[in-house]
Short mmCIF file of C-alpha atoms in Angstrom, two decimals:
data_model
loop_
_atom_site.label_atom_id
_atom_site.label_comp_id
_atom_site.label_asym_id
_atom_site.label_seq_id
_atom_site.Cartn_x
_atom_site.Cartn_y
_atom_site.Cartn_z
CA MET A 1287 -11.05 27.07 -27.68
CA PRO A 1288 -10.57 28.11 -24.09
CA GLN A 1289 -7.17 29.23 -23.12
CA LYS A 1290 -6.53 29.78 -19.35
CA THR A 1291 -3.33 30.78 -17.56
CA ILE A 1292 -1.89 29.77 -14.68
CA ASP A 1293 -2.03 33.34 -13.44
CA GLU A 1294 -5.69 33.67 -13.84
CA ILE A 1295 -6.47 30.41 -12.35
CA ASN A 1296 -4.31 31.63 -9.41
CA ALA A 1297 -6.35 34.85 -9.36
CA LYS A 1298 -9.76 32.68 -9.03
CA ILE A 1299 -8.60 30.78 -6.30
CA LYS A 1300 -7.36 33.63 -3.97
CA SER A 1301 -10.41 35.23 -4.74
CA GLY A 1302 -12.27 31.87 -3.38
CA LYS A 1303 -14.39 31.35 -7.18
CA SER A 1304 -11.73 28.95 -8.31
CA VAL A 1305 -13.78 25.56 -9.78
CA VAL A 1306 -12.23 22.58 -8.92
CA LEU A 1307 -12.81 18.58 -9.35
CA THR A 1308 -11.11 15.78 -8.22
CA ALA A 1309 -9.77 13.04 -11.37
CA GLU A 1310 -13.02 11.24 -10.48
CA GLU A 1311 -15.35 14.04 -10.58
CA VAL A 1312 -14.44 15.05 -13.75
CA SER A 1313 -13.93 11.33 -15.12
CA LYS A 1314 -17.76 11.28 -14.37
CA MET A 1315 -18.23 14.98 -16.00
CA GLY A 1316 -16.71 13.32 -18.81
CA ARG A 1317 -19.56 11.16 -19.64
CA GLU A 1318 -21.72 14.35 -20.68
CA LYS A 1319 -20.19 16.76 -21.26
CA SER A 1320 -17.32 17.90 -24.02
CA ALA A 1321 -13.63 18.49 -23.04
CA GLN A 1322 -14.50 22.19 -24.77
CA GLU A 1323 -17.44 22.38 -21.68
CA ILE A 1324 -15.02 21.11 -19.62
CA ALA A 1325 -11.88 23.49 -19.82
CA SER A 1326 -14.13 26.31 -20.06
CA GLN A 1327 -16.07 25.12 -16.88
CA VAL A 1328 -13.14 23.39 -14.40
CA ASP A 1329 -10.04 25.51 -13.45
CA VAL A 1330 -8.33 22.87 -11.52
CA VAL A 1331 -8.48 18.71 -11.50
CA THR A 1332 -6.84 17.06 -8.15
CA THR A 1333 -5.24 13.79 -8.50
CA ALA A 1334 -3.77 11.14 -5.95
CA THR A 1335 -2.27 8.17 -4.90
CA PHE A 1336 -1.46 6.29 -1.80
CA GLY A 1337 0.73 2.87 -2.41
CA PRO A 1338 4.19 1.74 -1.49
CA MET A 1339 7.46 2.87 -3.33
CA CYS A 1340 10.67 2.19 -2.11
CA SER A 1341 12.32 4.86 -3.47
CA SER A 1342 11.87 7.14 -0.39
CA GLY A 1343 14.14 8.51 2.26
CA ILE A 1344 14.58 11.73 4.63
CA PHE A 1345 17.52 14.11 5.25
CA MET A 1346 18.25 15.17 8.28
CA ASN A 1347 20.23 17.46 9.95
CA PHE A 1348 21.39 16.68 14.04
CA GLY A 1349 22.75 19.95 14.85
CA HIS A 1350 26.43 19.66 16.47
CA ALA A 1351 27.08 18.15 19.94
CA ASP A 1352 29.84 19.40 22.22
CA PRO A 1353 32.57 18.45 21.34
CA PRO A 1354 31.92 18.28 17.23
CA ILE A 1355 31.68 14.94 16.17
CA ARG A 1356 31.75 13.76 11.68
CA MET A 1357 29.60 11.14 11.71
CA GLN A 1358 30.78 8.71 10.21
CA GLU A 1359 28.48 5.70 11.38
CA VAL A 1360 25.33 6.48 11.91
CA THR A 1361 22.14 4.47 13.16
CA LEU A 1362 18.41 5.44 14.26
CA ASN A 1363 16.90 3.13 16.35
CA ASN A 1364 19.45 0.58 15.00
CA VAL A 1365 18.55 1.09 11.36
CA GLU A 1366 21.91 2.21 9.41
CA ALA A 1367 21.42 6.40 8.06
CA TYR A 1368 24.12 6.78 5.34
CA ALA A 1369 26.46 9.73 6.45
CA GLY A 1370 28.63 9.97 3.74
CA LEU A 1371 27.84 14.06 3.58
CA ALA A 1372 28.89 16.53 5.98
CA ALA A 1373 29.47 16.27 9.65
CA VAL A 1374 26.06 15.90 10.84
CA ASP A 1375 23.72 15.56 7.84
CA VAL A 1376 22.87 11.97 6.92
CA TYR A 1377 19.96 10.23 4.50
CA LEU A 1378 17.98 7.16 5.98
CA GLY A 1379 16.43 5.41 3.53
CA ALA A 1380 13.44 3.56 3.66
CA THR A 1381 13.95 0.17 2.76
CA GLN A 1382 17.19 0.56 4.95
CA THR A 1383 16.67 -2.71 8.01
CA ASP A 1384 17.41 -3.23 11.31
CA PRO A 1385 20.12 -5.90 11.45
CA ASP A 1386 18.29 -7.70 14.42
CA ASN A 1387 14.78 -7.33 13.12
CA PRO A 1388 13.95 -7.48 9.36
CA LYS A 1389 10.67 -6.65 9.46
CA TYR A 1390 11.76 -2.92 11.31
CA GLY A 1391 12.88 -0.35 9.29
CA GLY A 1392 13.89 3.24 7.87
CA ALA A 1393 10.37 3.70 6.88
CA HIS A 1394 9.21 2.97 10.71
CA VAL A 1395 11.95 5.71 11.96
CA ILE A 1396 10.25 7.76 9.60
CA GLN A 1397 6.84 6.60 10.47
CA GLU A 1398 7.93 7.49 14.20
CA LEU A 1399 9.53 11.06 13.76
CA ILE A 1400 6.43 12.13 11.96
CA GLU A 1401 4.56 11.00 15.23
CA GLY A 1402 6.66 12.81 17.38
CA LYS A 1403 8.18 9.51 18.71
CA SER A 1404 11.85 10.07 20.18
CA VAL A 1405 14.46 7.78 18.49
CA HIS A 1406 17.33 6.13 19.39
CA LEU A 1407 20.34 8.03 17.97
CA LYS A 1408 24.04 6.41 17.38
CA ALA A 1409 26.99 7.66 15.89
CA LYS A 1410 30.98 6.92 15.71
CA SER A 1411 33.38 8.85 14.51
CA THR A 1412 37.84 8.53 14.50
CA GLY A 1413 37.66 11.96 15.56
CA THR A 1414 39.60 14.68 13.71
CA ASP A 1415 41.16 18.24 14.65
CA CYS A 1416 38.08 20.29 14.05
CA TYR A 1417 35.67 17.28 15.15
CA PRO A 1418 37.26 15.65 17.80
CA GLY A 1419 34.41 13.79 18.98
CA THR A 1420 34.31 9.78 18.52
CA SER A 1421 30.84 8.70 19.78
CA VAL A 1422 26.98 10.14 20.01
CA ASP A 1423 24.38 8.05 22.17
CA THR A 1424 21.09 10.21 22.37
CA GLN A 1425 17.60 10.37 21.79
CA ILE A 1426 16.20 13.19 19.14
CA THR A 1427 12.44 14.29 18.13
CA LYS A 1428 12.05 15.75 14.85
CA ASP A 1429 12.02 19.11 17.21
CA SER A 1430 15.23 18.70 18.35
CA ILE A 1431 16.64 18.31 15.22
CA ASN A 1432 17.35 20.72 12.20
CA GLU A 1433 16.33 19.88 8.95
CA LEU A 1434 14.18 17.05 8.97
CA TYR A 1435 12.88 16.68 4.68
CA MET A 1436 11.43 13.94 2.44
CA TYR A 1437 13.41 13.23 -0.55
CA ASN A 1438 11.82 10.67 -2.82
CA PRO A 1439 13.86 9.87 -5.80
CA ARG A 1440 11.55 8.05 -7.34
CA ASN A 1441 7.54 8.58 -6.74
CA ALA A 1442 3.97 8.27 -8.88
CA TYR A 1443 4.78 5.89 -10.89
CA GLN A 1444 2.80 6.57 -14.11
CA ASN A 1445 1.36 2.90 -14.67
CA TYR A 1446 2.67 0.10 -13.86
CA PRO A 1447 2.25 -3.69 -14.66
CA VAL A 1448 -0.23 -6.29 -13.12
CA ALA A 1449 1.95 -9.24 -11.47
CA THR A 1450 0.88 -12.43 -11.23
CA ASN A 1451 2.68 -16.16 -11.12
CA THR A 1452 2.42 -19.26 -13.62
CA THR A 1453 4.68 -21.47 -11.85
CA ASN A 1454 3.72 -23.62 -9.04
CA ARG A 1455 5.47 -21.89 -6.55
CA HIS A 1456 4.22 -19.60 -4.11
CA ILE A 1457 6.04 -16.06 -4.23
CA TYR A 1458 6.37 -13.25 -2.29
CA THR A 1459 7.19 -9.90 -4.21
CA TYR A 1460 7.11 -6.25 -3.44
CA MET A 1461 3.58 -6.61 -5.18
CA GLY A 1462 2.45 -9.00 -2.72
CA SER A 1463 1.98 -12.40 -2.01
CA LEU A 1464 1.80 -14.10 -5.51
CA LEU A 1465 -0.27 -17.47 -5.35
CA PRO A 1466 1.12 -20.36 -8.05
CA ASN A 1467 -1.01 -20.94 -11.08
CA LEU A 1468 -2.32 -17.79 -11.72
CA ASN A 1469 -4.63 -17.75 -9.08
CA ASN A 1470 -4.34 -14.44 -8.15
CA ALA A 1471 -3.03 -10.74 -9.79
CA THR A 1472 -1.93 -7.40 -8.12
CA TYR A 1473 -2.16 -4.22 -9.56
CA SER A 1474 -0.62 -1.21 -8.12
CA THR A 1475 -2.03 2.61 -9.40
CA SER A 1476 -5.37 4.54 -8.22
CA GLY A 1477 -6.23 4.46 -12.10
CA GLU A 1478 -8.13 7.62 -13.12
CA LEU A 1479 -7.27 9.21 -9.94
CA SER A 1480 -3.43 8.58 -9.92
CA PRO A 1481 -1.16 12.08 -11.05
CA LEU A 1482 0.91 10.97 -14.24
CA LEU A 1483 -1.98 9.06 -16.19
CA ASN A 1484 -3.91 12.06 -16.19
CA ASP A 1485 -1.40 14.46 -17.37
CA PRO A 1486 0.35 11.70 -19.60
CA GLU A 1487 2.42 14.01 -21.94
CA MET A 1488 3.55 15.97 -18.50
CA GLU A 1489 1.94 19.47 -19.89
CA THR A 1490 1.39 21.01 -16.63
CA ILE A 1491 3.52 18.64 -14.28
CA GLY A 1492 7.58 19.18 -14.40
CA ILE A 1493 10.11 20.74 -12.21
CA GLY A 1494 9.01 22.89 -9.08
CA THR A 1495 5.51 22.09 -9.20
CA LYS A 1496 3.79 22.29 -6.29
CA ILE A 1497 1.89 19.34 -4.31
CA PHE A 1498 0.72 17.45 -2.01
CA LEU A 1499 2.85 14.96 0.02
CA GLY A 1500 2.44 13.43 3.28
CA GLY A 1501 -0.58 15.53 4.47
CA THR A 1502 1.39 19.18 3.55
CA THR A 1503 2.85 21.16 0.83
CA GLY A 1504 5.50 19.67 -1.42
CA PHE A 1505 7.54 20.02 -4.46
CA VAL A 1506 8.51 17.92 -7.53
CA SER A 1507 12.12 18.07 -7.60
CA TRP A 1508 13.31 16.45 -10.68
CA GLN A 1509 12.26 13.27 -13.05
CA GLY A 1510 12.17 10.27 -10.75
CA THR A 1511 14.84 7.67 -11.59
CA GLN A 1512 13.97 5.37 -14.14
CA PHE A 1513 12.00 8.02 -15.84
CA HIS A 1514 11.04 6.71 -19.12
CA THR A 1515 8.73 8.35 -21.30
CA THR A 1516 9.14 6.11 -24.79
CA LYS A 1517 6.99 3.22 -23.59
CA PRO A 1518 4.04 1.97 -26.21
CA LYS A 1519 0.99 3.96 -25.79
CA ASN A 1520 -2.69 2.86 -26.46
CA GLU A 1521 -5.43 5.21 -28.35
CA PHE A 1522 -6.04 7.31 -25.34
CA GLY A 1523 -2.21 8.33 -24.74
CA ILE A 1524 -1.65 6.02 -21.76
CA PRO A 1525 1.54 4.10 -21.30
CA LEU A 1526 0.64 0.79 -21.15
CA GLU A 1527 3.62 -0.46 -18.48
CA ASN A 1528 5.73 1.34 -15.79
CA ALA A 1529 6.98 4.93 -17.08
CA ALA A 1530 7.60 8.42 -16.43
CA THR A 1531 8.25 8.97 -12.51
CA LEU A 1532 8.59 11.88 -10.19
CA ALA A 1533 11.41 12.94 -7.51
CA LEU A 1534 9.50 14.89 -4.75
CA ILE A 1535 10.54 16.81 -1.67
CA GLY A 1536 8.74 18.08 1.24
CA ASN A 1537 9.25 19.00 5.05
CA LEU A 1538 8.56 15.81 6.95
CA LYS A 1539 8.13 17.81 10.40
CA ASP A 1540 4.51 18.68 8.74
CA MET A 1541 3.80 15.45 7.79
CA SER A 1542 1.13 13.32 9.06
CA SER A 1543 1.15 9.78 9.73
CA GLU A 1544 -2.71 9.83 8.12
CA PHE A 1545 -0.61 9.48 4.43
CA ILE A 1546 2.86 7.91 5.26
CA GLN A 1547 2.34 4.56 6.47
CA ALA A 1548 5.65 2.25 6.94
CA ALA A 1549 5.14 -1.83 5.55
CA TYR A 1550 6.95 -4.63 5.14
CA PHE A 1551 6.29 -7.09 2.58
CA GLU A 1552 6.64 -10.66 3.83
CA GLN A 1553 10.44 -12.17 2.64
CA TYR A 1554 10.99 -8.61 0.22
CA GLY A 1555 11.40 -6.52 2.90
CA VAL A 1556 10.45 -2.74 3.98
CA SER A 1557 8.63 -0.25 2.19
CA ILE A 1558 6.97 2.95 2.62
CA PHE A 1559 3.24 4.17 1.58
CA ILE A 1560 3.91 7.34 0.26
CA GLY A 1561 0.63 9.53 -0.07
CA LEU A 1562 0.83 12.32 -2.74
CA GLY A 1563 -1.55 14.60 -4.67
CA ILE A 1564 -0.84 16.70 -7.78
CA PRO A 1565 -3.21 19.40 -9.00
CA ILE A 1566 -3.88 19.79 -12.97
CA PRO A 1567 -4.36 23.38 -14.58
CA ILE A 1568 -7.09 22.88 -17.01
CA LEU A 1569 -5.42 25.18 -19.20
CA ASN A 1570 -7.45 24.19 -22.64
CA GLU A 1571 -9.03 21.84 -24.32
CA ASP A 1572 -6.24 18.71 -24.54
CA ILE A 1573 -5.56 18.76 -20.89
CA ALA A 1574 -9.29 18.86 -20.32
CA LYS A 1575 -9.49 15.78 -22.31
CA ALA A 1576 -6.41 14.08 -20.70
CA VAL A 1577 -8.07 14.75 -17.42
CA MET A 1578 -11.38 12.99 -18.19
CA ILE A 1579 -10.01 9.19 -19.04
CA ARG A 1580 -11.75 6.34 -17.06
CA ASN A 1581 -10.56 3.54 -15.61
CA GLU A 1582 -11.64 1.14 -18.51
CA GLN A 1583 -9.04 3.39 -21.01
CA ILE A 1584 -6.55 3.00 -18.66
CA GLU A 1585 -4.83 -0.18 -19.97
CA THR A 1586 -1.70 -1.95 -18.31
CA THR A 1587 0.23 -4.86 -19.08
CA ILE A 1588 -0.31 -8.25 -16.92
CA CYS A 1589 3.28 -9.71 -16.06
CA ASP A 1590 4.60 -12.99 -14.81
CA TYR A 1591 6.91 -12.43 -11.73
CA GLY A 1592 7.09 -16.21 -11.31
CA THR A 1593 9.39 -16.42 -14.48
CA THR A 1594 12.57 -14.24 -15.00
CA GLY A 1595 12.55 -11.14 -16.93
CA HIS A 1596 9.00 -10.99 -15.79
CA PRO A 1597 7.48 -10.99 -19.51
CA ALA A 1598 4.14 -10.04 -20.68
CA ILE A 1599 0.85 -12.53 -20.97
CA GLY A 1600 -1.31 -10.35 -21.41
CA ARG A 1601 -3.41 -6.38 -21.10
CA THR A 1602 -6.20 -5.43 -19.32
CA ASN A 1603 -7.67 -2.35 -17.65
CA TYR A 1604 -8.35 -0.82 -14.23
CA LYS A 1605 -11.74 -1.30 -14.53
CA GLU A 1606 -11.57 -4.80 -15.26
CA LEU A 1607 -9.03 -5.23 -12.34
CA GLN A 1608 -11.28 -3.02 -9.76
CA THR A 1609 -14.22 -5.98 -10.56
CA GLY A 1610 -11.67 -8.26 -8.73
CA SER A 1611 -11.17 -10.51 -11.31
CA ILE A 1612 -9.63 -10.67 -14.81
CA LYS A 1613 -9.37 -13.35 -16.90
CA ILE A 1614 -5.76 -14.64 -18.38
CA ASP A 1615 -5.70 -17.73 -20.84
CA GLY A 1616 -9.47 -17.98 -20.13
CA LYS A 1617 -9.19 -18.38 -16.74
CA LYS A 1618 -11.15 -16.24 -14.21
CA VAL A 1619 -8.08 -14.72 -11.78
CA ARG A 1620 -8.48 -13.00 -8.53
CA THR A 1621 -7.59 -9.22 -8.66
CA ALA A 1622 -6.20 -7.22 -5.72
CA PRO A 1623 -4.60 -3.73 -5.11
CA MET A 1624 -1.57 -2.55 -3.24
CA SER A 1625 -2.31 1.24 -3.34
CA SER A 1626 -5.30 2.40 -1.37
CA ILE A 1627 -8.33 4.14 -3.51
CA PRO A 1628 -9.95 5.51 -0.21
CA LYS A 1629 -6.56 7.00 0.39
CA ALA A 1630 -6.40 8.33 -2.59
CA ARG A 1631 -10.20 10.05 -2.57
CA LYS A 1632 -8.83 11.48 0.92
CA ILE A 1633 -5.97 13.34 -0.91
CA ALA A 1634 -7.55 14.71 -3.73
CA ALA A 1635 -10.31 15.96 -1.83
CA SER A 1636 -8.69 17.08 0.66
CA LEU A 1637 -6.31 19.34 -2.04
CA LYS A 1638 -9.62 20.55 -3.46
CA GLU A 1639 -10.28 21.73 -0.53
CA TRP A 1640 -6.83 23.23 0.35
CA ILE A 1641 -7.18 25.16 -3.58
CA GLU A 1642 -11.03 25.86 -3.34
CA GLU A 1643 -10.34 27.60 0.31
CA GLY A 1644 -7.78 29.40 -1.58
CA GLU A 1645 -4.94 28.28 0.69
CA PHE A 1646 -2.90 26.62 -2.10
CA THR A 1647 -2.56 27.88 -5.12
CA LEU A 1648 -0.65 26.36 -8.11
CA SER A 1649 2.86 26.95 -9.68
CA GLU A 1650 3.94 27.15 -13.06
CA PRO A 1651 7.01 24.52 -13.69
CA VAL A 1652 10.46 25.85 -13.51
CA GLN A 1653 11.51 23.21 -16.09
CA ALA A 1654 9.81 20.52 -18.46
CA PHE A 1655 10.86 16.95 -17.96
CA PRO A 1656 12.99 15.65 -20.97
CA LYS A 1657 11.54 14.03 -23.74
CA GLY A 1658 11.88 10.84 -25.67
CA THR A 1659 14.58 9.12 -21.97
CA SER A 1660 14.22 4.97 -21.93
CA LEU A 1661 16.00 3.33 -19.67
CA LYS A 1662 19.85 1.54 -19.81
CA SER A 1663 20.12 -1.85 -18.18
CA LEU A 1664 23.51 -3.06 -15.72
CA ASN A 1665 26.01 -5.64 -17.37
CA SER A 1666 26.56 -7.41 -14.01
CA GLN A 1667 30.00 -8.87 -15.03
CA GLY A 1668 31.89 -5.61 -16.63
CA ASP A 1669 34.25 -5.94 -18.72
CA LYS A 1670 37.26 -8.50 -18.00
CA MET B 1216 -27.76 -21.69 14.96
CA LYS B 1217 -24.50 -22.41 13.03
CA LYS B 1218 -20.66 -21.05 13.71
CA LYS B 1219 -17.51 -21.99 13.88
CA TYR B 1220 -15.27 -23.53 16.94
CA ILE B 1221 -12.16 -24.29 17.72
CA LEU B 1222 -11.78 -27.11 19.76
CA SER B 1223 -9.14 -28.58 21.32
CA PHE B 1224 -8.27 -32.17 22.32
CA ASN B 1225 -5.60 -33.34 24.85
CA GLN B 1226 -3.63 -36.47 24.73
CA ASP B 1227 -6.51 -38.53 26.14
CA SER B 1228 -9.49 -36.84 24.04
CA VAL B 1229 -7.51 -37.19 21.05
CA ASN B 1230 -8.13 -40.97 20.54
CA LYS B 1231 -11.73 -40.83 20.82
CA PRO B 1232 -14.08 -40.50 17.91
CA VAL B 1233 -15.66 -37.08 19.35
CA THR B 1234 -16.80 -36.03 15.53
CA TYR B 1235 -18.77 -39.52 15.27
CA ASP B 1236 -20.68 -38.70 18.70
CA LEU B 1237 -21.26 -35.35 17.92
CA ILE B 1238 -23.47 -36.41 14.81
CA LYS B 1239 -24.59 -39.60 16.29
CA ASN B 1240 -25.83 -38.28 19.38
CA PHE B 1241 -26.43 -34.73 19.33
CA ASP B 1242 -27.52 -34.39 15.65
CA ILE B 1243 -25.22 -31.68 15.18
CA LYS B 1244 -24.50 -30.89 11.64
CA ILE B 1245 -20.92 -30.41 11.32
CA ASN B 1246 -18.32 -29.15 8.73
CA ILE B 1247 -14.78 -30.14 9.16
CA ILE B 1248 -12.94 -27.42 7.69
CA LYS B 1249 -9.25 -27.93 9.23
CA ALA B 1250 -7.41 -30.54 11.38
CA ASN B 1251 -3.68 -31.28 13.14
CA ILE B 1252 -2.46 -32.97 15.28
CA SER B 1253 1.00 -31.74 16.65
CA ALA B 1254 4.05 -34.33 17.78
CA ASP B 1255 2.74 -34.31 21.43
CA GLU B 1256 -0.70 -35.86 20.54
CA ALA B 1257 -2.72 -32.50 20.86
CA GLY B 1258 -5.21 -31.75 18.48
CA HIS B 1259 -7.05 -29.09 16.81
CA LEU B 1260 -10.09 -28.87 14.69
CA LEU B 1261 -11.39 -25.79 12.97
CA VAL B 1262 -15.19 -27.21 12.70
CA GLU B 1263 -18.84 -24.82 11.91
CA MET B 1264 -21.44 -26.97 13.68
CA GLU B 1265 -25.35 -26.04 13.16
CA ALA B 1266 -27.89 -27.39 15.65
CA ASP B 1267 -30.94 -26.04 18.10
CA GLN B 1268 -30.04 -24.46 21.05
CA GLU B 1269 -30.89 -27.71 22.84
CA ASN B 1270 -28.78 -29.92 21.08
CA MET B 1271 -25.59 -27.51 21.17
CA GLU B 1272 -26.27 -27.14 24.99
CA LYS B 1273 -25.59 -31.31 24.82
CA CYS B 1274 -22.90 -31.13 22.49
CA PHE B 1275 -20.81 -28.38 24.73
CA GLN B 1276 -21.51 -30.24 27.75
CA TYR B 1277 -20.19 -33.55 26.27
CA LEU B 1278 -17.37 -31.55 25.58
CA ASP B 1279 -16.91 -30.62 28.94
CA GLU B 1280 -17.16 -33.90 29.71
CA ASN B 1281 -14.70 -35.46 27.59
CA ARG B 1282 -12.31 -32.42 28.10
CA VAL B 1283 -12.51 -30.91 24.73
CA GLU B 1284 -12.36 -27.48 24.68
CA TYR B 1285 -13.87 -25.01 22.62
CA VAL B 1286 -14.12 -21.72 21.66
CA PRO B 1287 -15.92 -19.57 18.92
CA ALA B 1288 -13.33 -19.23 16.40
CA GLU B 1289 -13.32 -15.17 15.77
CA ASN B 1290 -12.35 -15.49 19.42
CA ARG B 1291 -8.85 -16.62 18.15
CA ILE B 1292 -8.58 -13.56 15.23
CA ILE B 1293 -7.13 -10.37 15.71
CA PHE B 1294 -7.34 -7.76 13.22
CA ASP B 1295 -6.40 -3.76 14.22
CA GLN B 1296 -8.84 -2.48 11.19
CA GLU B 1297 -8.50 0.92 13.00
CA LYS B 1298 -4.64 1.11 11.68
CA CYS B 1299 -5.88 -0.53 8.22
CA VAL B 1300 -5.07 1.68 5.17
CA ASP B 1301 -7.61 -0.15 2.97
CA CYS B 1302 -4.58 -0.93 0.55
CA GLY B 1303 -6.60 -4.12 -0.42
CA SER B 1304 -3.18 -6.73 -0.68
CA CYS B 1305 -4.93 -9.17 1.72
CA THR B 1306 -7.59 -9.51 -0.49
CA ALA B 1307 -5.24 -11.22 -2.93
CA VAL B 1308 -4.78 -14.39 -0.94
CA CYS B 1309 -8.24 -14.64 1.06
CA PHE B 1310 -9.99 -17.24 -0.99
CA ALA B 1311 -12.78 -17.51 2.24
CA GLU B 1312 -13.79 -14.10 1.10
CA ALA B 1313 -13.37 -12.98 4.82
CA LEU B 1314 -11.47 -10.18 3.58
CA THR B 1315 -12.88 -8.19 0.55
CA LEU B 1316 -13.28 -4.68 -0.51
CA ASP B 1317 -16.71 -2.64 -0.71
CA PRO B 1318 -17.32 -2.28 -4.75
CA GLU B 1319 -18.05 1.41 -4.32
CA THR B 1320 -16.32 2.93 -1.34
CA ARG B 1321 -13.18 0.44 -1.87
CA GLU B 1322 -12.80 -0.20 1.60
CA LEU B 1323 -11.82 -3.21 3.16
CA GLN B 1324 -14.64 -5.31 4.41
CA PHE B 1325 -13.99 -7.93 7.30
CA HIS B 1326 -16.22 -11.18 8.16
CA PRO B 1327 -14.48 -13.00 10.37
CA GLU B 1328 -17.26 -16.04 10.72
CA LYS B 1329 -15.90 -17.05 7.09
CA CYS B 1330 -12.32 -17.18 7.91
CA VAL B 1331 -10.97 -20.53 7.24
CA PHE B 1332 -7.53 -20.00 9.08
CA CYS B 1333 -5.37 -20.15 6.10
CA LYS B 1334 -3.12 -17.85 7.69
CA LEU B 1335 -2.28 -16.69 4.40
CA CYS B 1336 -3.75 -12.71 5.25
CA THR B 1337 -1.05 -12.80 8.16
CA LYS B 1338 1.56 -12.66 5.96
CA ALA B 1339 0.30 -10.54 2.85
CA CYS B 1340 -0.59 -7.35 5.01
CA PRO B 1341 2.50 -5.00 4.50
CA LEU B 1342 1.00 -3.46 8.04
CA GLY B 1343 1.15 -7.14 10.21
CA LEU B 1344 -1.97 -5.88 11.43
CA PHE B 1345 -3.66 -9.64 11.48
CA GLU B 1346 -2.97 -12.55 13.87
CA ILE B 1347 -4.86 -16.09 13.91
CA ARG B 1348 -4.32 -18.33 15.97
CA PHE B 1349 -5.22 -22.13 14.99
CA ASN B 1350 -2.85 -24.53 17.52
CA GLU B 1351 -0.68 -21.98 19.10
#
C-alpha cells in the first residue's frame, strides 16, 4: 500500500512536480481507477465551499487616539461591535445589524473593509485616569488600522440537512424562502467538493491546517462550534446530518470580496457567504478512497422547517438534489442550493493552481480534533 | 410576434373592455397573467400578446387612443447579474422557470421573458439583486 508523508508531498510541491486534482476531478477519476492507483498517482486534492455562514466575524485593533480612549460602546457604520476587550480591540460579528436598517449589518461592514472602503467608527467611554478620552468619531479603512483578521467560530459544516416546509404557511429561514405545502426544498453544502465530506474522519484536517480563506491563506484554528462527530453515518462514512465544523482564521486585509459576500435573508437577518478551500494530502489508500466520494454517495436528511424541532421526513443525496427536484412522500419537490458551486469550483481550482505553482505547501495538523463529541442543549428556564 | 407587456389604465380607461376590443378587432391572442386595480382605480395588466406585425401596430394605436400605457414587461425587471454569486437561492421560488441553474456549470440562467411578476425572487435573493415593478 503506497504511503506518503506531508514532507514528501511538500518537496514535490516545491519542485513544481506535485499532482493536484480538485475534489470533482478525483471523483470522476475514481470511476475508472482504484483507490490504490489514485493514492500512488495523486498528491493533493483540493476541496472548497462558498456558502452563507452566520458564525463569522472580525477582530480589529484601531490604534490609539490622542488622548487615548478605552472604548466601551463602539459602532462601525452604525453596527455595534463588541468592545468588552482591551481599550481599542473589538470583535464585529457578521449578523449584528444596524438598528436603523435591518438589512445592513456586520457582514456588509466586513465586505466594505475588504474592498478598501472607508467605514464610520464611533466610540464612547466614561474615561479613566490612564484612558481619559471619552469619544471618537472618525473614518477608518483597512489600511489605517492595525490588526484586522477574520475569526469564524464555525464554518465548513460537514453536511447539512435539506430544508422543506410541510405547513400551509410560507416561511423565511436561514435556508431561504420555503414555500408552503412541500413546494420547494433547499440544501446547503457543495457535495463532493465540500471539505469535510472528503475527509469525514478528519485524518488530515486538524488544528493548524493551512487553507484558502476568502482569497488568501488562512488556518484552521480549532474545531468549530457545535462540533458533532457521532451523528449516524451511511455505508460510505458520510454523516447524514450536520456534524463536524471548523473554526477558521485569516488576514482580512488580504481577502477579496470575490470570495466574501454579505447577504440578507428575508425575515431572518444578515449573514455572510464565506469562500474556503482545504487541500487534502493523499497520504494513503484510505484517504484516496475518501476523496473519491461522489454526489450520489453523499446522503443527507430532509427536515421539515415548518414544524418545531425540524423533524426528519426523508433522506436524499446530492446527485438527486442537483437535478433540481427530489421526491418527498411521492411528491416531486423543486430543489435549490444555498451555496454556489461555480464559486466553490473557482476556489478549488485556485488552490490547485497555488499548489501546482509551488506557492502553497501543506501543513501537518498541530493537533487532531477530539473524537466522540456530541451536543448539549440549553435548559431555557433554568433551575428555580 | 409574441411578447409580454404591462398595460396601465387610468380612471377613464379602467372601465373600458380593452381586452375584448383587442381580441375582437385586432385578433390578438392575449393571455392575462396578472391583473390589479388599486384603490385610486388605476389598473395594471400583465399580458402576453401574440399577433402579426400589422395587428400589433393597430393594437398599439388603439391603446394610445384609449390612453392605455404599454411597456414591454422586461423593462420593468432589473437584475444586477454582475453581482450574482450563483448561489441558486432564487431558483427555489421561481416556478415560471425564469431563473434556473445550468445543469453543467451550475451558473444562474436568467430568462426575463418567462417572468410572471410574482416577485418571490426579490425576497429570496440574499444579495437583493432583483427589482420588479408591476404596479409601482
